[in-house]
mmCIF file of C-alpha atoms in Angstrom:
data_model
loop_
_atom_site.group_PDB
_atom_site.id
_atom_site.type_symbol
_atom_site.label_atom_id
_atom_site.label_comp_id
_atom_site.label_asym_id
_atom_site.label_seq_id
_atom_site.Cartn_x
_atom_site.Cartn_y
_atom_site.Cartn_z
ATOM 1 C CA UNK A 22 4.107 -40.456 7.911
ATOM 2 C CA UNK A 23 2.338 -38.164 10.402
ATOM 3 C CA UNK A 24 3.228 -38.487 14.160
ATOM 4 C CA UNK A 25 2.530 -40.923 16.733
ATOM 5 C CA UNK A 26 1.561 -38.967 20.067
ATOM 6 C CA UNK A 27 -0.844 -36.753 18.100
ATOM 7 C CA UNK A 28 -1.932 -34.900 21.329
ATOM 8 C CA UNK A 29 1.003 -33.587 21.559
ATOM 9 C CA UNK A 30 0.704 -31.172 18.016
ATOM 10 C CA UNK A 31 -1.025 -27.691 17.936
ATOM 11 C CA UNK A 32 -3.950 -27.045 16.476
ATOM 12 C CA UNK A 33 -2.566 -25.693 13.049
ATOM 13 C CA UNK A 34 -0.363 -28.651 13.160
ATOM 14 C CA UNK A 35 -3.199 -31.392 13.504
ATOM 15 C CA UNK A 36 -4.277 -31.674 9.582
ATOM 16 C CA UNK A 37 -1.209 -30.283 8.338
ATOM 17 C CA UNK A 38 -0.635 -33.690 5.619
ATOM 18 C CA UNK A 39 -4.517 -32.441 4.564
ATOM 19 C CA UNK A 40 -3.027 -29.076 4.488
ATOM 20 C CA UNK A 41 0.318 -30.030 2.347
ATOM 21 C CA UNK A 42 -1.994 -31.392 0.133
ATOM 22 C CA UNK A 43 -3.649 -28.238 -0.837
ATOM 23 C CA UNK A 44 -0.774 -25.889 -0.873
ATOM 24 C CA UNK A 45 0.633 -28.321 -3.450
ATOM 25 C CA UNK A 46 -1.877 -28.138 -5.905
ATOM 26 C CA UNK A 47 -1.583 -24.326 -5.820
ATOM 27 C CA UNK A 48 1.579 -24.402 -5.970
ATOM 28 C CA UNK A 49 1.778 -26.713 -8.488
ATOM 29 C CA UNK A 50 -1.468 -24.887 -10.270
ATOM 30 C CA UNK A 51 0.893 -21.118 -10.237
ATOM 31 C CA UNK A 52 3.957 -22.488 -11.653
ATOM 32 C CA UNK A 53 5.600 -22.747 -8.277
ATOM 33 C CA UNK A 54 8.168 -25.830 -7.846
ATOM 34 C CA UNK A 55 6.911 -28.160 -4.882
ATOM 35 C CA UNK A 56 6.902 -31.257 -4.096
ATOM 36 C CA UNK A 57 4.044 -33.968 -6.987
ATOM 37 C CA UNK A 58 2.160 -35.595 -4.720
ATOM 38 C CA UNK A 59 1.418 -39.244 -5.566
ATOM 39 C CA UNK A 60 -0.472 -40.145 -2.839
ATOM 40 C CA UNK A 61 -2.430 -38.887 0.749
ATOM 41 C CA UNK A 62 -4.587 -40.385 3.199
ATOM 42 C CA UNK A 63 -5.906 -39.053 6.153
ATOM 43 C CA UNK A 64 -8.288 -41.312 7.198
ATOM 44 C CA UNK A 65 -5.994 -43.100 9.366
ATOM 45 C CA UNK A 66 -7.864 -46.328 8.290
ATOM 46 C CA UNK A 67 -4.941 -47.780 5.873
ATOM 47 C CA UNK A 68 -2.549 -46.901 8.862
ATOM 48 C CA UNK A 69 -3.508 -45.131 12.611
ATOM 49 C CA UNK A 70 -1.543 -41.686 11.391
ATOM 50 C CA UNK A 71 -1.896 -39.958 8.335
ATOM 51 C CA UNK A 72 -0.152 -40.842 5.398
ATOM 52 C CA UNK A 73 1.589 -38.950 2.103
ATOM 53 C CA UNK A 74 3.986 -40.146 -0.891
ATOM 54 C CA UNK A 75 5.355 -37.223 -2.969
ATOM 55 C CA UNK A 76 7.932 -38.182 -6.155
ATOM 56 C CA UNK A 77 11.504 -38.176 -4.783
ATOM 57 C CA UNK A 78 13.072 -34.931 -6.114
ATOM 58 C CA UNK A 79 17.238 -35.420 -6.156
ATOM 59 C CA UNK A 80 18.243 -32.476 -4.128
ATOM 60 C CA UNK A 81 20.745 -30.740 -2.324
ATOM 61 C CA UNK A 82 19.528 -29.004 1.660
ATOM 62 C CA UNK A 83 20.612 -25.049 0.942
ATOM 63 C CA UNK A 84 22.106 -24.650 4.201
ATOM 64 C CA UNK A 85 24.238 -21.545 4.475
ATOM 65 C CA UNK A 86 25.431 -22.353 8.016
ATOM 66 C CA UNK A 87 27.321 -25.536 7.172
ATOM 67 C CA UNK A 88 30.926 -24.996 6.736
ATOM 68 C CA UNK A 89 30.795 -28.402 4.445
ATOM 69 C CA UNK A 90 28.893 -26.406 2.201
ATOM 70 C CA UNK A 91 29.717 -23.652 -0.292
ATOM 71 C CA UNK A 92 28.838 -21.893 -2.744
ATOM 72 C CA UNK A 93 29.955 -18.989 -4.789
ATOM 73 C CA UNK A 94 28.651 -15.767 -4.568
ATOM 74 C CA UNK A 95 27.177 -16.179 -8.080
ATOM 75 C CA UNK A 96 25.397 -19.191 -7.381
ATOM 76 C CA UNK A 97 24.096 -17.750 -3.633
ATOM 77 C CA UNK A 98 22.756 -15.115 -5.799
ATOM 78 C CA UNK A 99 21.080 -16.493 -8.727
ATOM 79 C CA UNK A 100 19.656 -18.812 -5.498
ATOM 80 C CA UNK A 101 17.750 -16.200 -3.625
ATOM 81 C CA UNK A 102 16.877 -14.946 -7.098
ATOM 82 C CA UNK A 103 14.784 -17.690 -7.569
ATOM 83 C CA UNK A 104 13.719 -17.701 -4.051
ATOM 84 C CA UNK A 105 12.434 -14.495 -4.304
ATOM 85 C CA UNK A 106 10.715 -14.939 -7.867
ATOM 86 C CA UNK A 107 9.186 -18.174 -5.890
ATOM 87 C CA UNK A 108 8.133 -16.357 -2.761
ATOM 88 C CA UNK A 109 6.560 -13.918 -4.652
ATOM 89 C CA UNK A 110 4.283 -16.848 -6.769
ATOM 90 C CA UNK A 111 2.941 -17.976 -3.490
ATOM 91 C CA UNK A 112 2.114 -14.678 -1.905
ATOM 92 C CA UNK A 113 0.484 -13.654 -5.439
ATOM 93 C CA UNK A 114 -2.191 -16.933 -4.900
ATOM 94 C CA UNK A 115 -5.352 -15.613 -3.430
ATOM 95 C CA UNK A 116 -7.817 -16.682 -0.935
ATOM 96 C CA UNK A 117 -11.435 -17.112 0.265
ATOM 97 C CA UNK A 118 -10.761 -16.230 3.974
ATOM 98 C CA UNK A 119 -8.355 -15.639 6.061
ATOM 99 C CA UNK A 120 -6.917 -18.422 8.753
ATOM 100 C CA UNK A 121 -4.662 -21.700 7.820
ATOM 101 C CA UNK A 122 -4.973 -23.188 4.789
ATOM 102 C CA UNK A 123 -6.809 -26.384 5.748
ATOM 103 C CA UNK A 124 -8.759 -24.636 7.739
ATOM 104 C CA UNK A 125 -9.923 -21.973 4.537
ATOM 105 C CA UNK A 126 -10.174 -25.351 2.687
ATOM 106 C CA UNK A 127 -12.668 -26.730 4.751
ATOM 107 C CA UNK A 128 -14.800 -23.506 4.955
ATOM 108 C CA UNK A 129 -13.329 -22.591 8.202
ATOM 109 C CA UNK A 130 -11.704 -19.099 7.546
ATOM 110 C CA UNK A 131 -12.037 -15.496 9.033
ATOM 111 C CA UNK A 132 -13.644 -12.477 6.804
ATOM 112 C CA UNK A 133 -10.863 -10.522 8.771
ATOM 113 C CA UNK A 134 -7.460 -10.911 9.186
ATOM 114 C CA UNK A 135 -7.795 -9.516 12.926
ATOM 115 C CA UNK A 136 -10.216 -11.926 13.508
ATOM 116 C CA UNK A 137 -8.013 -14.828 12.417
ATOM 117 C CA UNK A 138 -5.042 -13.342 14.775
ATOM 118 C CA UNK A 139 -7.159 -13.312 17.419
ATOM 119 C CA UNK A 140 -8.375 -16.659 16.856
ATOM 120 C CA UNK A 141 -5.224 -17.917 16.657
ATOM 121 C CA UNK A 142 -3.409 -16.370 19.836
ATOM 122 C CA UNK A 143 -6.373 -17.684 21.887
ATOM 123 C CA UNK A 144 -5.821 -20.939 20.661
ATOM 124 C CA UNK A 145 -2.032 -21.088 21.447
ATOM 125 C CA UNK A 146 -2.820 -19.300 24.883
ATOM 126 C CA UNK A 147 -5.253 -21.771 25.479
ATOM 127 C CA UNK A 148 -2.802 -24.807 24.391
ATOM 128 C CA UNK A 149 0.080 -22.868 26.990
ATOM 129 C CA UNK A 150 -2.074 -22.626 29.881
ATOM 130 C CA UNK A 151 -1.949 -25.736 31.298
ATOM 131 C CA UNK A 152 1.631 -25.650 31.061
ATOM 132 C CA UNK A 153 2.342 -21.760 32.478
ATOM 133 C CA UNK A 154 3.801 -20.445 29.624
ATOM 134 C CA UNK A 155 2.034 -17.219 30.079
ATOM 135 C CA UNK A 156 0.638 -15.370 33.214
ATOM 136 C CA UNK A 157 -2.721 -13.404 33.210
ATOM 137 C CA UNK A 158 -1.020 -10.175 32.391
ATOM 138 C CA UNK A 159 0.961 -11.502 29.417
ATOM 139 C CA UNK A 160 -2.039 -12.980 28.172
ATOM 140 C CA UNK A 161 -4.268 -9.819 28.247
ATOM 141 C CA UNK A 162 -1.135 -7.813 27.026
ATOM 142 C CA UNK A 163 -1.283 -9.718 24.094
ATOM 143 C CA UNK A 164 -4.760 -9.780 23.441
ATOM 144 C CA UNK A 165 -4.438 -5.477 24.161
ATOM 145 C CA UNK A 166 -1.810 -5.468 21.229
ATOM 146 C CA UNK A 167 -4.688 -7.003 18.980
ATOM 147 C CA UNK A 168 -7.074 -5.216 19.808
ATOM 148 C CA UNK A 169 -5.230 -1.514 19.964
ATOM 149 C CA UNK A 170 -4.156 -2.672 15.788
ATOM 150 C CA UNK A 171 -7.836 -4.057 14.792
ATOM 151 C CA UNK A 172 -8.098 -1.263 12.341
ATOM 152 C CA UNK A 173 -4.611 -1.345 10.537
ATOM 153 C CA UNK A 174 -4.778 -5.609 10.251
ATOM 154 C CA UNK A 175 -7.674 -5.121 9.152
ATOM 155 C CA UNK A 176 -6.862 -2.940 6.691
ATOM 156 C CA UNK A 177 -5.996 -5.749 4.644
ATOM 157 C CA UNK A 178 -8.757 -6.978 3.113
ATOM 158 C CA UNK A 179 -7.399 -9.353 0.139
ATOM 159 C CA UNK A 180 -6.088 -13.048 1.663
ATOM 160 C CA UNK A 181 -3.214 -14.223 0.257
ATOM 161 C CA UNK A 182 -1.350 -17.446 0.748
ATOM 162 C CA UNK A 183 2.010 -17.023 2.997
ATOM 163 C CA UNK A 184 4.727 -19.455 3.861
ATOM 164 C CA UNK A 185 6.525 -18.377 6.696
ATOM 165 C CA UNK A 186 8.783 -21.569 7.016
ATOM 166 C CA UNK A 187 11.345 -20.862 4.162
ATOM 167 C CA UNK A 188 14.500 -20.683 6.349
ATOM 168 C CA UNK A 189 17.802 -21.843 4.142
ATOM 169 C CA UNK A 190 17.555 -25.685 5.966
ATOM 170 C CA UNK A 191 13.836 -25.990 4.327
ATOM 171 C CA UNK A 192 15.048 -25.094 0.279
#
């Protein structure tokens, strides 16, 4: 069930159910193991937050900083074997446009990946500002450090689908 105080997410975090729901059916369409979704709704008419029911999946939380867990080396192997044979499924699943993957979904990408960076710091400058989390000169030095790489970022020109949240608490 999605959160209550919704004005509290970022902008990438605001369809993220919508979002789930298309990463699994790559996923599930390239042979990578996920999650079967049974279920989503994001209308927020069947409840006021947005809804999703995947199949329960018995599992164990790979957590190599746990002393209550262990494993032998073998098995810690053979483990980021198969992470790695996974990781590289999902970065082998091409894209339209660059940007988040709702946002691609719903016709909303970048033709450059320097144009979805920039879109994307401005947006989390914009959602800090209020708060202070970055002065003026931060904020331009950041936007410098874009612009100064334009050419190498975009330098790739073939989208590809990325997870970046595969920490051992998250397998």
């Amino acid at each position: 069930v999605g959160p209550i105080n919704r004005h509290l997410l970022l902008h990438f975090e605001r369809d993220m159910m919508a979002a789930e729901a298309v990463v699994y059916h790559l996923l599930a369409e390239h042979g990578v193991p996920c999650s079967e979704l049974l279920a989503v709704d994001t209308s927020k008419t069947l409840i006021d937050r947005d809804l999703m029911i995947v199949r329960y999946q018995p599992s164990v939380t790979y957590r190599l900083n746990r002393a209550d867990y262990s494993y032998a080396p073998d098995d810690t192997a053979r483990l980021y074997r198969e992470l790695g044979e996974n990781i590289a499924k999902i970065h082998a699943i091409r894209g339209e446009a660059f940007g988040h993957v709702y946002d691609v979904a719903q016709g909303r990408g970048h033709t450059h990946w320097s144009e979805f960076l920039k879109a994307e710091l401005d947006q989390i400058l914009a959602c800090g500002e209020p708060h202070g989390i970055f002065d003026v000169q931060e904020s331009a030095a950041m936007r410098g450090i874009l612009e100064r790489h334009t050419a190498i970022l975009d330098a790739i020109q073939e989208p590809h689908l990325i997870h970046a949240d595969l920490g051992p608490n998250n397998l």
